[in-house]
Amino acid sequence: MLKVAFEQASLTEDQQQALTAMWRRCVRRIIVSTTLAGSGHPGGSMSSLHALLMLYATLRHDPGNPCWAERDRLLVSMGHISPGVYSVLCEFGYVKEEDLFLGFRRAGSAFAGHVETCVPGVEWNTGNLGQGLSAGTGMALAQRLRKSEGRTVVLMGDGEQQKGQIAEARRFAVKYGLNNLFVVIDRNHLQIGGDTSVVMPQAIEADYVAAQWNVITVKDGHDFGQLFQALRRIFLREVDDPSNPTVVVAETVMGKGVSFMEHKAKYHGSALPEADAAKALEELGLDNPIPLYRERRNTFLAFDEGFCAARPVPVIEVGEPRTYGVEVLTDNRSAYGAVLEDLAARNNDGEVPGVLCFSCDLEGSVKMDGFHKRSKEAFFESGIQEHHAATLAGAASREGFVVFFSTFGVFGVGETYNQQRLNDINQTQLKLVCTHVGLDVGEDGQTHQCLDYLGLLQNLYDFSLFMPADPNQTDRIIRYVAAHSGNFFVGMGRSKLKVICDESGAPRFGGDYRFVPGRADWVRQGHDGAILSYGMALPHALQAREDLAQQHQLKLALLNFASLRPLDQAAILHAAETGLLVTVEDHHVDTGLGARVAAVLADHGRPCRLVRLGVKRYGLSGLPADLYRLEGIDAVGIVRAVLQAKTDGSSRT
Amino acid sequence: MLKVAFEQASLTEDQQQALTAMWRRCVRRIIVSTTLAGSGHPGGSMSSLHALLMLYATLRHDPGNPCWAERDRLLVSMGHISPGVYSVLCEFGYVKEEDLFLGFRRAGSAFAGHVETCVPGVEWNTGNLGQGLSAGTGMALAQRLRKSEGRTVVLMGDGEQQKGQIAEARRFAVKYGLNNLFVVIDRNHLQIGGDTSVVMPQAIEADYVAAQWNVITVKDGHDFGQLFQALRRIFLREVDDPSNPTVVVAETVMGKGVSFMEHKAKYHGSALPEADAAKALEELGLDNPIPLYRERRNTFLAFDEGFCAARPVPVIEVGEPRTYGVEVLTDNRSAYGAVLEDLAARNNDGEVPGVLCFSCDLEGSVKMDGFHKRSKEAFFESGIQEHHAATLAGAASREGFVVFFSTFGVFGVGETYNQQRLNDINQTQLKLVCTHVGLDVGEDGQTHQCLDYLGLLQNLYDFSLFMPADPNQTDRIIRYVAAHSGNFFVGMGRSKLKVICDESGAPRFGGDYRFVPGRADWVRQGHDGAILSYGMALPHALQAREDLAQQHQLKLALLNFASLRPLDQAAILHAAETGLLVTVEDHHVDTGLGARVAAVLADHGRPCRLVRLGVKRYGLSGLPADLYRLEGIDAVGIVRAVLQAKTDGSSRT
């Protein structure tokens, strides 16, 4: 494997030749793999190829141990240059050329159209542009916290510099002095729509300078010597401000190396037809294996699942649960904050903190302030830059830390839904704890009311979804997610809540209660129907249940679904035996628990009268009690709905 | 109403005195309204108050006709300064002080915690920060297209400058030379978390300079004279580059005017307790009406619905539908593009175009290129800046144009979900047409597969959701949405599709077929069960239905749900009479049509065997046919599922 050290002043003649030979083999792989697939992105793969090769030749990495903790991270933000990345990974011994040619862009193969981590050597699944730098800051931050010598480099396209999330990431990197991070921009001046200066004029260097980054321009990004000198300056810290990160802007040519592909935007996303590919290979003096592999790709191939990088799963102390007595009136947020402080006290006093917290200018509101005070070096404030923060926290969560990211629901779920989706695709280990969800936000009104936390996150296949009902359950859920791997959402409102009690008047979720995902809590027993609820609506459901019992002699069961995914289907079917289910939620009426219950009933062909109560319009600005009343999800509304259903039911029979 | 003209060189003494008197009345309103509500944002309201007053005194507007088409637009991006905005609107005769005091932050009143357009004079519902400039560009663009003399000014906070969407909006404004747009930044140096330079250091002026905006600094943003001079320079075009937009950075003090509130971040989002409010009013030498109004607020009040600005609903020619014959193989995208060209030909040759198209560097892929060629001045390219583009298009759609915004599903729905939510809250008239949805995207893989278009958009109360099954239905749906007001989503895949035929072999959606929202299409009749499908999955469902009839002597009905919202509940209940429903969709299995069908069955207490077929994991990268096969939503999988259900069903009985 070629290894060039920055101790040398310049590339040797041998190294130049070796790199050029590698480049020729890689160009061939790019052309062959895309033509075989009949699709893909050869143009940018070729414009960035010299930079990719120079990076792999100089970075610290070990193909025999792709997950080596001390490696440098090379994150490719423009995931569409996958043919280039795979080609270079062939060259450095990570993957085999034959597997690439047979598998590229075929279902089940690891060689996806946009780079995925199932290929060893790939650090992050990318494809949606402009988000790689945020992930890179997460990796660089983790290296810093682990006192690693490793650096992170993010290779980016020039078109994607338009994306606002990059401006956010730039600021964050400077705020935290991430000089172990650098960026290389493949400045080929073309994007899908043509010339970048026509599609969307931008001042790339000026934007980085304004953000206080060091800027190095490489006049010919296809000259290995110039690329080496630029990287060497970074390594030796020969930049204007060595305490800040650096960007290398490498001037390049789309489609570099094949005369009729150069400078053509068309080849951003088009493979060469076979005849053109043959011409290109001939022009380069390279052999053409396309006919051979075409034949082999036509026979069915079962691909294995690809490489799966083992991610360090942190082991931490979660401490003893705390019980809030019936006399306590507090909000779930505060119970969350108290657990964070516990976690800091138990896990963050060593050389490397075990638990990290990420916030977006709402530290006090989301109750991360106690953790911050206790564990300054493990708290990261991103400002009003939620897209960046969501990706950043996701990336950091894969680096052996227990990571909490908190903000209001509208920002952590709605505004950054796609960032969470990309986190989920990247198998992050994120604890996304959102406060101020639902109408419970009250007076802040429509724009701040997150009524879709389940409706949105249910689309993410690997997120567990929890909604604690009171401070006791919050305490236990937060300790649970802290100790377990996977992506978790924990949602909570803004208001102070009474502790939920059992029929004896003792805290229902205190003491020995243990949170188990996928298990509903029977808060009250009953046979005249069942109310199914969770979160901020549960106290209202409980009040309604008691009013029905006392004033109407109707004894309904009350179930709490703190675990919305996994969902306790058995409990739903059991409750359905009462003949009447009423779901109550501070959530869009069509996309939350009610919809899931309907699906469970339908999937099991179980007929049962179902009444779904929830929010049927964008909320108003006012006291939560008024908003609940207007939507019929307060105790009065629930009682009314139950009585109505009972009347309908008896008039039917 | 105070009206200061830019023809004068400076403010007169009388004007200064009048403005100061207005300022005093407004400070009082800010303190009184927030204290009465017990919440709200007085600090920023007070730091921006001088600027707000100076703007209203100089802009062209008419309180008697708040929707006057030729008015200047004043858009307040930091919606939390609502007490300041409402106070100034009292001053200029838009609303009454008494209504503000009685209604502020109470359910049903127009005076919401963050500004909403139900208050006359408010141009855009804001609250989520950093998005107002994008909306402002949409308004300025519309003014330009209408040849209006009107200008748009966006008042913004300094903290929100961190948000990446602003960087996108800045670039767009320069690309299109929107010098009828200017920004005023309330630079009070504080955000919720404290000093902006601590929370997230930023170089506000440098960022605007890098983007080629003109920058004017106002050293004392509480000096009416300085503010007037800054605005006058813009009006007289006395800036470095009069062809570009301008930003005024006004240095201000949080909580300005009350000694113990000044420079305190706490008052960003905290109202004064009554005693402190009394002290503040006393310090200012103002009377205290709080006790009086406190009493009156305690009695119940039914608020009316508030002001509702009449939005111009454009009347356009949609032309005659086009029928694609059975011999045609094309994609829905191309049928969409053909309608856009029709619309351009019929509506865009006058002085003001009737139809506008917005794209994000995917003009060719989303088939807007024909429209672009035909109607250059009505096509707007935002580059890789989807957040900005979504808000921009939404704002433009309220200005009397028929607006189409197109990009891939992952960008137009997932990445910009919250921008679409805020559009919906703002009652925009957007035609959001997304291509490349579903597994049908194929080889581009996980990051590009939008499997949640219904799952997400179902959370938006006022969006209609349509998924055409073939080019004929696409043609008719696009013409329908062009002619109707409201927010519409139309989704389509990437692949070429055969024309759907009726049993006679003629195009099912050609000729006289008319698209009616909320009406399902019976594509085939049958009594052994019913397959419910739509969009890219429909051809597979049709094939399965024919295979079942021919090979298994099972005659199932086949329904096409091109209208997913409104949903044809009657058709579902009718189909349920067959005893077996099978939903088939290229969508997340738990959040699409299958879930809605389950809810309809449960809501009506209608027992029916339901089998939901859909996507059960993040997709792979490969040919759509392979991906459909792996998820069991190709014809073979559907046949298998139907036979299995039939076997289960008969073994049950």
PDB file of C-alpha atoms in Angstrom, chain A residues 37 39 41 105-108 111-114 116 125-129 131 159-165 167-168 171-172 175 191-193 198-203 206-207 210 300 361-362 381-387 410-411 414-415 417-419 421-422 424-425 443-449 451-452 455-456 458-462 565 587-591 596 598-599 601-603 605 607-610 612 615-618 620-623 626-627 629-630, chain B residues 37 39 41 105-108 111-114 116 125-129 131 159-165 167-168 170-172 175 191-193 198-203 206-207 210 300 361-362 381-387 410-411 414-415 417-419 421-422 424-425 443-444 446-449 451-452 455-456 458-462 565 587-591 596 598-599 601-603 605 607-610 612 615-618 620-623 626-627 629-630:
ATOM      1  CA  ALA A  37     -24.480  -0.562 -14.277  1.00  0.00           C
ATOM      2  CA  SER A  39     -26.028   4.504 -14.502  1.00  0.00           C
ATOM      3  CA  HIS A  41     -21.736   9.356 -11.615  1.00  0.00           C
ATOM      4  CA  ARG A 105     -25.630  -0.658  -8.183  1.00  0.00           C
ATOM      5  CA  ARG A 106     -27.169  -4.110  -7.840  1.00  0.00           C
ATOM      6  CA  ALA A 107     -29.630  -4.968  -5.082  1.00  0.00           C
ATOM      7  CA  GLY A 108     -27.937  -6.702  -2.178  1.00  0.00           C
ATOM      8  CA  PHE A 111     -21.548  -1.249  -3.780  1.00  0.00           C
ATOM      9  CA  ALA A 112     -24.525   1.098  -3.701  1.00  0.00           C
ATOM     10  CA  GLY A 113     -25.058   4.071  -5.978  1.00  0.00           C
ATOM     11  CA  HIS A 114     -24.161   6.416  -3.139  1.00  0.00           C
ATOM     12  CA  GLU A 116     -22.588   3.258   2.258  1.00  0.00           C
ATOM     13  CA  ASN A 125     -23.571   6.956   4.187  1.00  0.00           C
ATOM     14  CA  THR A 126     -23.999  10.088   2.130  1.00  0.00           C
ATOM     15  CA  GLY A 127     -26.006  11.105  -0.896  1.00  0.00           C
ATOM     16  CA  ASN A 128     -28.124  14.055   0.206  1.00  0.00           C
ATOM     17  CA  LEU A 129     -25.658  16.856  -0.328  1.00  0.00           C
ATOM     18  CA  GLN A 131     -24.461  17.351   5.206  1.00  0.00           C
ATOM     19  CA  GLY A 159     -22.150  22.608  -5.937  1.00  0.00           C
ATOM     20  CA  GLU A 160     -23.097  21.391  -2.492  1.00  0.00           C
ATOM     21  CA  GLN A 161     -21.383  24.417  -0.943  1.00  0.00           C
ATOM     22  CA  GLN A 162     -24.686  26.198  -1.637  1.00  0.00           C
ATOM     23  CA  LYS A 163     -26.405  24.232   1.076  1.00  0.00           C
ATOM     24  CA  GLY A 164     -27.052  26.232   4.232  1.00  0.00           C
ATOM     25  CA  GLN A 165     -26.138  23.436   6.611  1.00  0.00           C
ATOM     26  CA  ALA A 167     -22.541  27.486   6.858  1.00  0.00           C
ATOM     27  CA  GLU A 168     -23.735  26.132  10.190  1.00  0.00           C
ATOM     28  CA  ARG A 171     -19.266  28.125  12.432  1.00  0.00           C
ATOM     29  CA  PHE A 172     -19.384  25.191  14.808  1.00  0.00           C
ATOM     30  CA  LYS A 175     -16.257  27.813  17.765  1.00  0.00           C
ATOM     31  CA  GLN A 191     -23.356  20.756 -11.012  1.00  0.00           C
ATOM     32  CA  ILE A 192     -26.302  18.881 -12.511  1.00  0.00           C
ATOM     33  CA  GLY A 193     -27.800  22.041 -13.950  1.00  0.00           C
ATOM     34  CA  VAL A 198     -24.994  30.128 -13.476  1.00  0.00           C
ATOM     35  CA  VAL A 199     -27.045  27.713 -11.384  1.00  0.00           C
ATOM     36  CA  MET A 200     -26.309  29.571  -8.155  1.00  0.00           C
ATOM     37  CA  PRO A 201     -23.443  32.031  -7.956  1.00  0.00           C
ATOM     38  CA  GLN A 202     -21.439  31.574  -4.798  1.00  0.00           C
ATOM     39  CA  ALA A 203     -18.217  32.868  -3.312  1.00  0.00           C
ATOM     40  CA  ALA A 206     -15.072  34.241   0.725  1.00  0.00           C
ATOM     41  CA  ASP A 207     -17.641  32.231   2.669  1.00  0.00           C
ATOM     42  CA  ALA A 210     -15.755  35.104   6.565  1.00  0.00           C
ATOM     43  CA  PHE A 300     -28.160 -14.094 -10.898  1.00  0.00           C
ATOM     44  CA  ASP A 361     -29.737  27.571  22.168  1.00  0.00           C
ATOM     45  CA  LEU A 362     -32.343  26.006  24.457  1.00  0.00           C
ATOM     46  CA  GLU A 381     -23.906  24.282  22.089  1.00  0.00           C
ATOM     47  CA  SER A 382     -24.677  24.669  18.387  1.00  0.00           C
ATOM     48  CA  GLY A 383     -26.774  27.830  18.495  1.00  0.00           C
ATOM     49  CA  ILE A 384     -29.747  28.213  16.181  1.00  0.00           C
ATOM     50  CA  GLN A 385     -28.350  25.625  13.769  1.00  0.00           C
ATOM     51  CA  GLU A 386     -30.509  22.571  14.198  1.00  0.00           C
ATOM     52  CA  HIS A 387     -29.712  20.834  10.928  1.00  0.00           C
ATOM     53  CA  VAL A 410     -40.548  21.213  16.127  1.00  0.00           C
ATOM     54  CA  PHE A 411     -36.790  21.563  15.717  1.00  0.00           C
ATOM     55  CA  GLY A 414     -39.939  18.472  12.165  1.00  0.00           C
ATOM     56  CA  GLU A 415     -37.169  20.810  11.092  1.00  0.00           C
ATOM     57  CA  TYR A 417     -36.543  15.075  10.070  1.00  0.00           C
ATOM     58  CA  ASN A 418     -34.259  14.259   7.166  1.00  0.00           C
ATOM     59  CA  GLN A 419     -31.141  14.611   9.292  1.00  0.00           C
ATOM     60  CA  ARG A 421     -33.491   9.815   8.759  1.00  0.00           C
ATOM     61  CA  LEU A 422     -29.904   9.963   7.566  1.00  0.00           C
ATOM     62  CA  ASP A 424     -30.976   6.226  11.224  1.00  0.00           C
ATOM     63  CA  ILE A 425     -29.615   5.011   7.889  1.00  0.00           C
ATOM     64  CA  GLU A 443     -49.088  30.111  23.975  1.00  0.00           C
ATOM     65  CA  ASP A 444     -46.147  29.818  21.601  1.00  0.00           C
ATOM     66  CA  GLY A 445     -48.728  28.762  19.047  1.00  0.00           C
ATOM     67  CA  GLN A 446     -48.868  26.948  15.723  1.00  0.00           C
ATOM     68  CA  THR A 447     -45.314  27.286  14.549  1.00  0.00           C
ATOM     69  CA  HIS A 448     -44.028  25.857  17.836  1.00  0.00           C
ATOM     70  CA  GLN A 449     -46.531  23.038  18.298  1.00  0.00           C
ATOM     71  CA  LEU A 451     -48.154  17.599  16.617  1.00  0.00           C
ATOM     72  CA  ASP A 452     -46.398  15.029  14.444  1.00  0.00           C
ATOM     73  CA  GLY A 455     -46.335  10.666  12.593  1.00  0.00           C
ATOM     74  CA  LEU A 456     -42.869  11.608  11.406  1.00  0.00           C
ATOM     75  CA  GLN A 458     -42.673   6.224  12.669  1.00  0.00           C
ATOM     76  CA  ASN A 459     -41.240   6.458   9.175  1.00  0.00           C
ATOM     77  CA  LEU A 460     -37.750   5.832  10.518  1.00  0.00           C
ATOM     78  CA  TYR A 461     -37.383   2.082  10.674  1.00  0.00           C
ATOM     79  CA  ASP A 462     -34.858   1.824  13.484  1.00  0.00           C
ATOM     80  CA  ARG A 565     -42.590   1.645  19.182  1.00  0.00           C
ATOM     81  CA  HIS A 587     -50.937  14.583  18.626  1.00  0.00           C
ATOM     82  CA  HIS A 588     -52.348  14.761  15.111  1.00  0.00           C
ATOM     83  CA  VAL A 589     -55.454  12.592  15.291  1.00  0.00           C
ATOM     84  CA  ASP A 590     -54.639  10.575  12.168  1.00  0.00           C
ATOM     85  CA  THR A 591     -50.965   9.760  12.548  1.00  0.00           C
ATOM     86  CA  ARG A 596     -51.500   2.385  15.087  1.00  0.00           C
ATOM     87  CA  ALA A 598     -56.528   0.825  14.071  1.00  0.00           C
ATOM     88  CA  ALA A 599     -53.804  -1.013  12.167  1.00  0.00           C
ATOM     89  CA  LEU A 601     -57.149  -4.235  14.992  1.00  0.00           C
ATOM     90  CA  ALA A 602     -57.298  -4.503  11.203  1.00  0.00           C
ATOM     91  CA  ASP A 603     -54.198  -6.687  10.953  1.00  0.00           C
ATOM     92  CA  GLY A 605     -59.247  -8.811  11.828  1.00  0.00           C
ATOM     93  CA  PRO A 607     -63.706  -5.812  15.141  1.00  0.00           C
ATOM     94  CA  CYS A 608     -63.958  -3.362  17.995  1.00  0.00           C
ATOM     95  CA  ARG A 609     -65.509   0.050  18.267  1.00  0.00           C
ATOM     96  CA  LEU A 610     -62.642   2.548  18.115  1.00  0.00           C
ATOM     97  CA  ARG A 612     -59.786   8.241  18.083  1.00  0.00           C
ATOM     98  CA  VAL A 615     -55.695  17.166  17.362  1.00  0.00           C
ATOM     99  CA  LYS A 616     -57.677  17.926  14.228  1.00  0.00           C
ATOM    100  CA  ARG A 617     -56.156  21.246  13.113  1.00  0.00           C
ATOM    101  CA  TYR A 618     -53.180  23.496  13.676  1.00  0.00           C
ATOM    102  CA  LEU A 620     -54.177  28.073  18.574  1.00  0.00           C
ATOM    103  CA  SER A 621     -52.061  30.193  20.882  1.00  0.00           C
ATOM    104  CA  GLY A 622     -53.326  29.923  24.424  1.00  0.00           C
ATOM    105  CA  LEU A 623     -53.185  27.993  27.673  1.00  0.00           C
ATOM    106  CA  ASP A 626     -57.928  25.807  26.706  1.00  0.00           C
ATOM    107  CA  LEU A 627     -56.354  24.102  23.703  1.00  0.00           C
ATOM    108  CA  ARG A 629     -60.679  21.689  25.736  1.00  0.00           C
ATOM    109  CA  LEU A 630     -61.107  23.012  22.209  1.00  0.00           C
TER     110      LEU A 630
ATOM    111  CA  ALA B  37     -50.322  36.992  29.586  1.00  0.00           C
ATOM    112  CA  SER B  39     -45.440  34.973  29.177  1.00  0.00           C
ATOM    113  CA  HIS B  41     -40.994  38.076  24.626  1.00  0.00           C
ATOM    114  CA  ARG B 105     -51.752  34.751  23.985  1.00  0.00           C
ATOM    115  CA  ARG B 106     -55.299  33.561  24.640  1.00  0.00           C
ATOM    116  CA  ALA B 107     -56.869  30.737  22.659  1.00  0.00           C
ATOM    117  CA  GLY B 108     -59.030  32.054  19.838  1.00  0.00           C
ATOM    118  CA  PHE B 111     -52.919  37.978  19.032  1.00  0.00           C
ATOM    119  CA  ALA B 112     -50.853  34.794  19.136  1.00  0.00           C
ATOM    120  CA  GLY B 113     -47.531  34.355  20.881  1.00  0.00           C
ATOM    121  CA  HIS B 114     -45.760  34.448  17.529  1.00  0.00           C
ATOM    122  CA  GLU B 116     -49.828  35.340  12.621  1.00  0.00           C
ATOM    123  CA  ASN B 125     -46.695  33.599  10.273  1.00  0.00           C
ATOM    124  CA  THR B 126     -43.253  33.223  11.751  1.00  0.00           C
ATOM    125  CA  GLY B 127     -41.768  31.694  14.866  1.00  0.00           C
ATOM    126  CA  ASN B 128     -39.264  29.101  13.716  1.00  0.00           C
ATOM    127  CA  LEU B 129     -36.249  31.297  13.192  1.00  0.00           C
ATOM    128  CA  GLN B 131     -36.806  31.386   7.542  1.00  0.00           C
ATOM    129  CA  GLY B 159     -29.236  35.129  16.793  1.00  0.00           C
ATOM    130  CA  GLU B 160     -31.194  33.702  13.909  1.00  0.00           C
ATOM    131  CA  GLN B 161     -28.438  34.752  11.505  1.00  0.00           C
ATOM    132  CA  GLN B 162     -26.797  31.466  12.505  1.00  0.00           C
ATOM    133  CA  LYS B 163     -29.394  29.483  10.615  1.00  0.00           C
ATOM    134  CA  GLY B 164     -28.122  28.060   7.344  1.00  0.00           C
ATOM    135  CA  GLN B 165     -31.280  28.812   5.394  1.00  0.00           C
ATOM    136  CA  ALA B 167     -27.113  31.838   3.673  1.00  0.00           C
ATOM    137  CA  GLU B 168     -29.204  30.187   0.963  1.00  0.00           C
ATOM    138  CA  ARG B 170     -28.838  35.634   0.600  1.00  0.00           C
ATOM    139  CA  ARG B 171     -27.398  33.927  -2.472  1.00  0.00           C
ATOM    140  CA  PHE B 172     -30.750  33.691  -4.185  1.00  0.00           C
ATOM    141  CA  LYS B 175     -28.574  35.896  -8.155  1.00  0.00           C
ATOM    142  CA  GLN B 191     -30.083  35.128  22.244  1.00  0.00           C
ATOM    143  CA  ILE B 192     -31.818  32.723  24.652  1.00  0.00           C
ATOM    144  CA  GLY B 193     -28.551  31.176  25.753  1.00  0.00           C
ATOM    145  CA  VAL B 198     -20.554  32.936  23.213  1.00  0.00           C
ATOM    146  CA  VAL B 199     -23.488  30.806  22.078  1.00  0.00           C
ATOM    147  CA  MET B 200     -22.290  30.722  18.464  1.00  0.00           C
ATOM    148  CA  PRO B 201     -19.710  33.218  17.233  1.00  0.00           C
ATOM    149  CA  GLN B 202     -20.677  34.635  13.867  1.00  0.00           C
ATOM    150  CA  ALA B 203     -19.480  37.355  11.547  1.00  0.00           C
ATOM    151  CA  ALA B 206     -18.742  39.524   6.772  1.00  0.00           C
ATOM    152  CA  ASP B 207     -21.278  36.870   5.811  1.00  0.00           C
ATOM    153  CA  ALA B 210     -19.141  37.664   1.157  1.00  0.00           C
ATOM    154  CA  PHE B 300     -64.464  34.247  29.590  1.00  0.00           C
ATOM    155  CA  ASP B 361     -30.671  21.956  -9.592  1.00  0.00           C
ATOM    156  CA  LEU B 362     -32.851  19.162 -10.965  1.00  0.00           C
ATOM    157  CA  GLU B 381     -33.461  28.019 -10.088  1.00  0.00           C
ATOM    158  CA  SER B 382     -32.371  27.908  -6.440  1.00  0.00           C
ATOM    159  CA  GLY B 383     -29.458  25.493  -6.718  1.00  0.00           C
ATOM    160  CA  ILE B 384     -28.825  22.980  -3.952  1.00  0.00           C
ATOM    161  CA  GLN B 385     -30.764  25.078  -1.441  1.00  0.00           C
ATOM    162  CA  GLU B 386     -33.967  23.225  -0.847  1.00  0.00           C
ATOM    163  CA  HIS B 387     -34.949  24.814   2.465  1.00  0.00           C
ATOM    164  CA  VAL B 410     -36.423  13.238  -0.396  1.00  0.00           C
ATOM    165  CA  PHE B 411     -35.734  16.939  -0.831  1.00  0.00           C
ATOM    166  CA  GLY B 414     -38.253  14.869   3.805  1.00  0.00           C
ATOM    167  CA  GLU B 415     -35.549  17.516   3.827  1.00  0.00           C
ATOM    168  CA  TYR B 417     -40.901  18.945   5.746  1.00  0.00           C
ATOM    169  CA  ASN B 418     -40.930  21.798   8.222  1.00  0.00           C
ATOM    170  CA  GLN B 419     -40.799  24.419   5.479  1.00  0.00           C
ATOM    171  CA  ARG B 421     -45.545  22.753   7.374  1.00  0.00           C
ATOM    172  CA  LEU B 422     -44.893  26.463   7.758  1.00  0.00           C
ATOM    173  CA  ASP B 424     -49.361  25.154   5.161  1.00  0.00           C
ATOM    174  CA  ILE B 425     -49.763  27.234   8.305  1.00  0.00           C
ATOM    175  CA  GLU B 443     -29.963   2.448  -7.827  1.00  0.00           C
ATOM    176  CA  ASP B 444     -29.544   5.788  -6.110  1.00  0.00           C
ATOM    177  CA  GLN B 446     -31.338   4.545   0.639  1.00  0.00           C
ATOM    178  CA  THR B 447     -30.521   8.198   0.966  1.00  0.00           C
ATOM    179  CA  HIS B 448     -32.494   9.000  -2.192  1.00  0.00           C
ATOM    180  CA  GLN B 449     -35.523   6.797  -1.596  1.00  0.00           C
ATOM    181  CA  LEU B 451     -40.612   6.131   1.352  1.00  0.00           C
ATOM    182  CA  ASP B 452     -42.534   8.521   3.563  1.00  0.00           C
ATOM    183  CA  GLY B 455     -46.402   9.413   6.147  1.00  0.00           C
ATOM    184  CA  LEU B 456     -45.013  12.912   6.406  1.00  0.00           C
ATOM    185  CA  GLN B 458     -50.501  13.454   6.156  1.00  0.00           C
ATOM    186  CA  ASN B 459     -49.462  15.486   9.168  1.00  0.00           C
ATOM    187  CA  LEU B 460     -50.108  18.715   7.281  1.00  0.00           C
ATOM    188  CA  TYR B 461     -53.762  19.461   7.763  1.00  0.00           C
ATOM    189  CA  ASP B 462     -54.409  21.426   4.607  1.00  0.00           C
ATOM    190  CA  ARG B 565     -56.315  12.864   0.727  1.00  0.00           C
ATOM    191  CA  HIS B 587     -44.165   3.366   0.559  1.00  0.00           C
ATOM    192  CA  HIS B 588     -43.382   2.628   4.193  1.00  0.00           C
ATOM    193  CA  VAL B 589     -45.751  -0.198   5.049  1.00  0.00           C
ATOM    194  CA  ASP B 590     -47.021   1.396   8.274  1.00  0.00           C
ATOM    195  CA  THR B 591     -47.622   5.003   7.298  1.00  0.00           C
ATOM    196  CA  ARG B 596     -55.386   4.825   6.341  1.00  0.00           C
ATOM    197  CA  ALA B 598     -57.062   0.277   8.628  1.00  0.00           C
ATOM    198  CA  ALA B 599     -58.271   3.497  10.244  1.00  0.00           C
ATOM    199  CA  LEU B 601     -62.239   0.082   8.819  1.00  0.00           C
ATOM    200  CA  ALA B 602     -61.743   0.664  12.540  1.00  0.00           C
ATOM    201  CA  ASP B 603     -63.593   3.985  12.541  1.00  0.00           C
ATOM    202  CA  GLY B 605     -66.202  -0.866  13.120  1.00  0.00           C
ATOM    203  CA  PRO B 607     -64.319  -6.174  10.285  1.00  0.00           C
ATOM    204  CA  CYS B 608     -62.491  -7.235   7.153  1.00  0.00           C
ATOM    205  CA  ARG B 609     -59.334  -9.174   6.576  1.00  0.00           C
ATOM    206  CA  LEU B 610     -56.655  -6.626   5.675  1.00  0.00           C
ATOM    207  CA  ARG B 612     -50.884  -4.477   4.067  1.00  0.00           C
ATOM    208  CA  VAL B 615     -41.724  -1.326   2.263  1.00  0.00           C
ATOM    209  CA  LYS B 616     -40.485  -2.763   5.542  1.00  0.00           C
ATOM    210  CA  ARG B 617     -36.920  -1.427   5.680  1.00  0.00           C
ATOM    211  CA  TYR B 618     -34.606   1.121   4.126  1.00  0.00           C
ATOM    212  CA  LEU B 620     -31.211  -1.295  -1.229  1.00  0.00           C
ATOM    213  CA  SER B 621     -29.464   0.108  -4.275  1.00  0.00           C
ATOM    214  CA  GLY B 622     -30.542  -1.763  -7.389  1.00  0.00           C
ATOM    215  CA  LEU B 623     -33.080  -1.994 -10.154  1.00  0.00           C
ATOM    216  CA  ASP B 626     -35.365  -6.207  -7.858  1.00  0.00           C
ATOM    217  CA  LEU B 627     -36.301  -3.930  -4.979  1.00  0.00           C
ATOM    218  CA  ARG B 629     -39.404  -8.275  -5.595  1.00  0.00           C
ATOM    219  CA  LEU B 630     -37.405  -8.164  -2.355  1.00  0.00           C
TER     220      LEU B 630
END
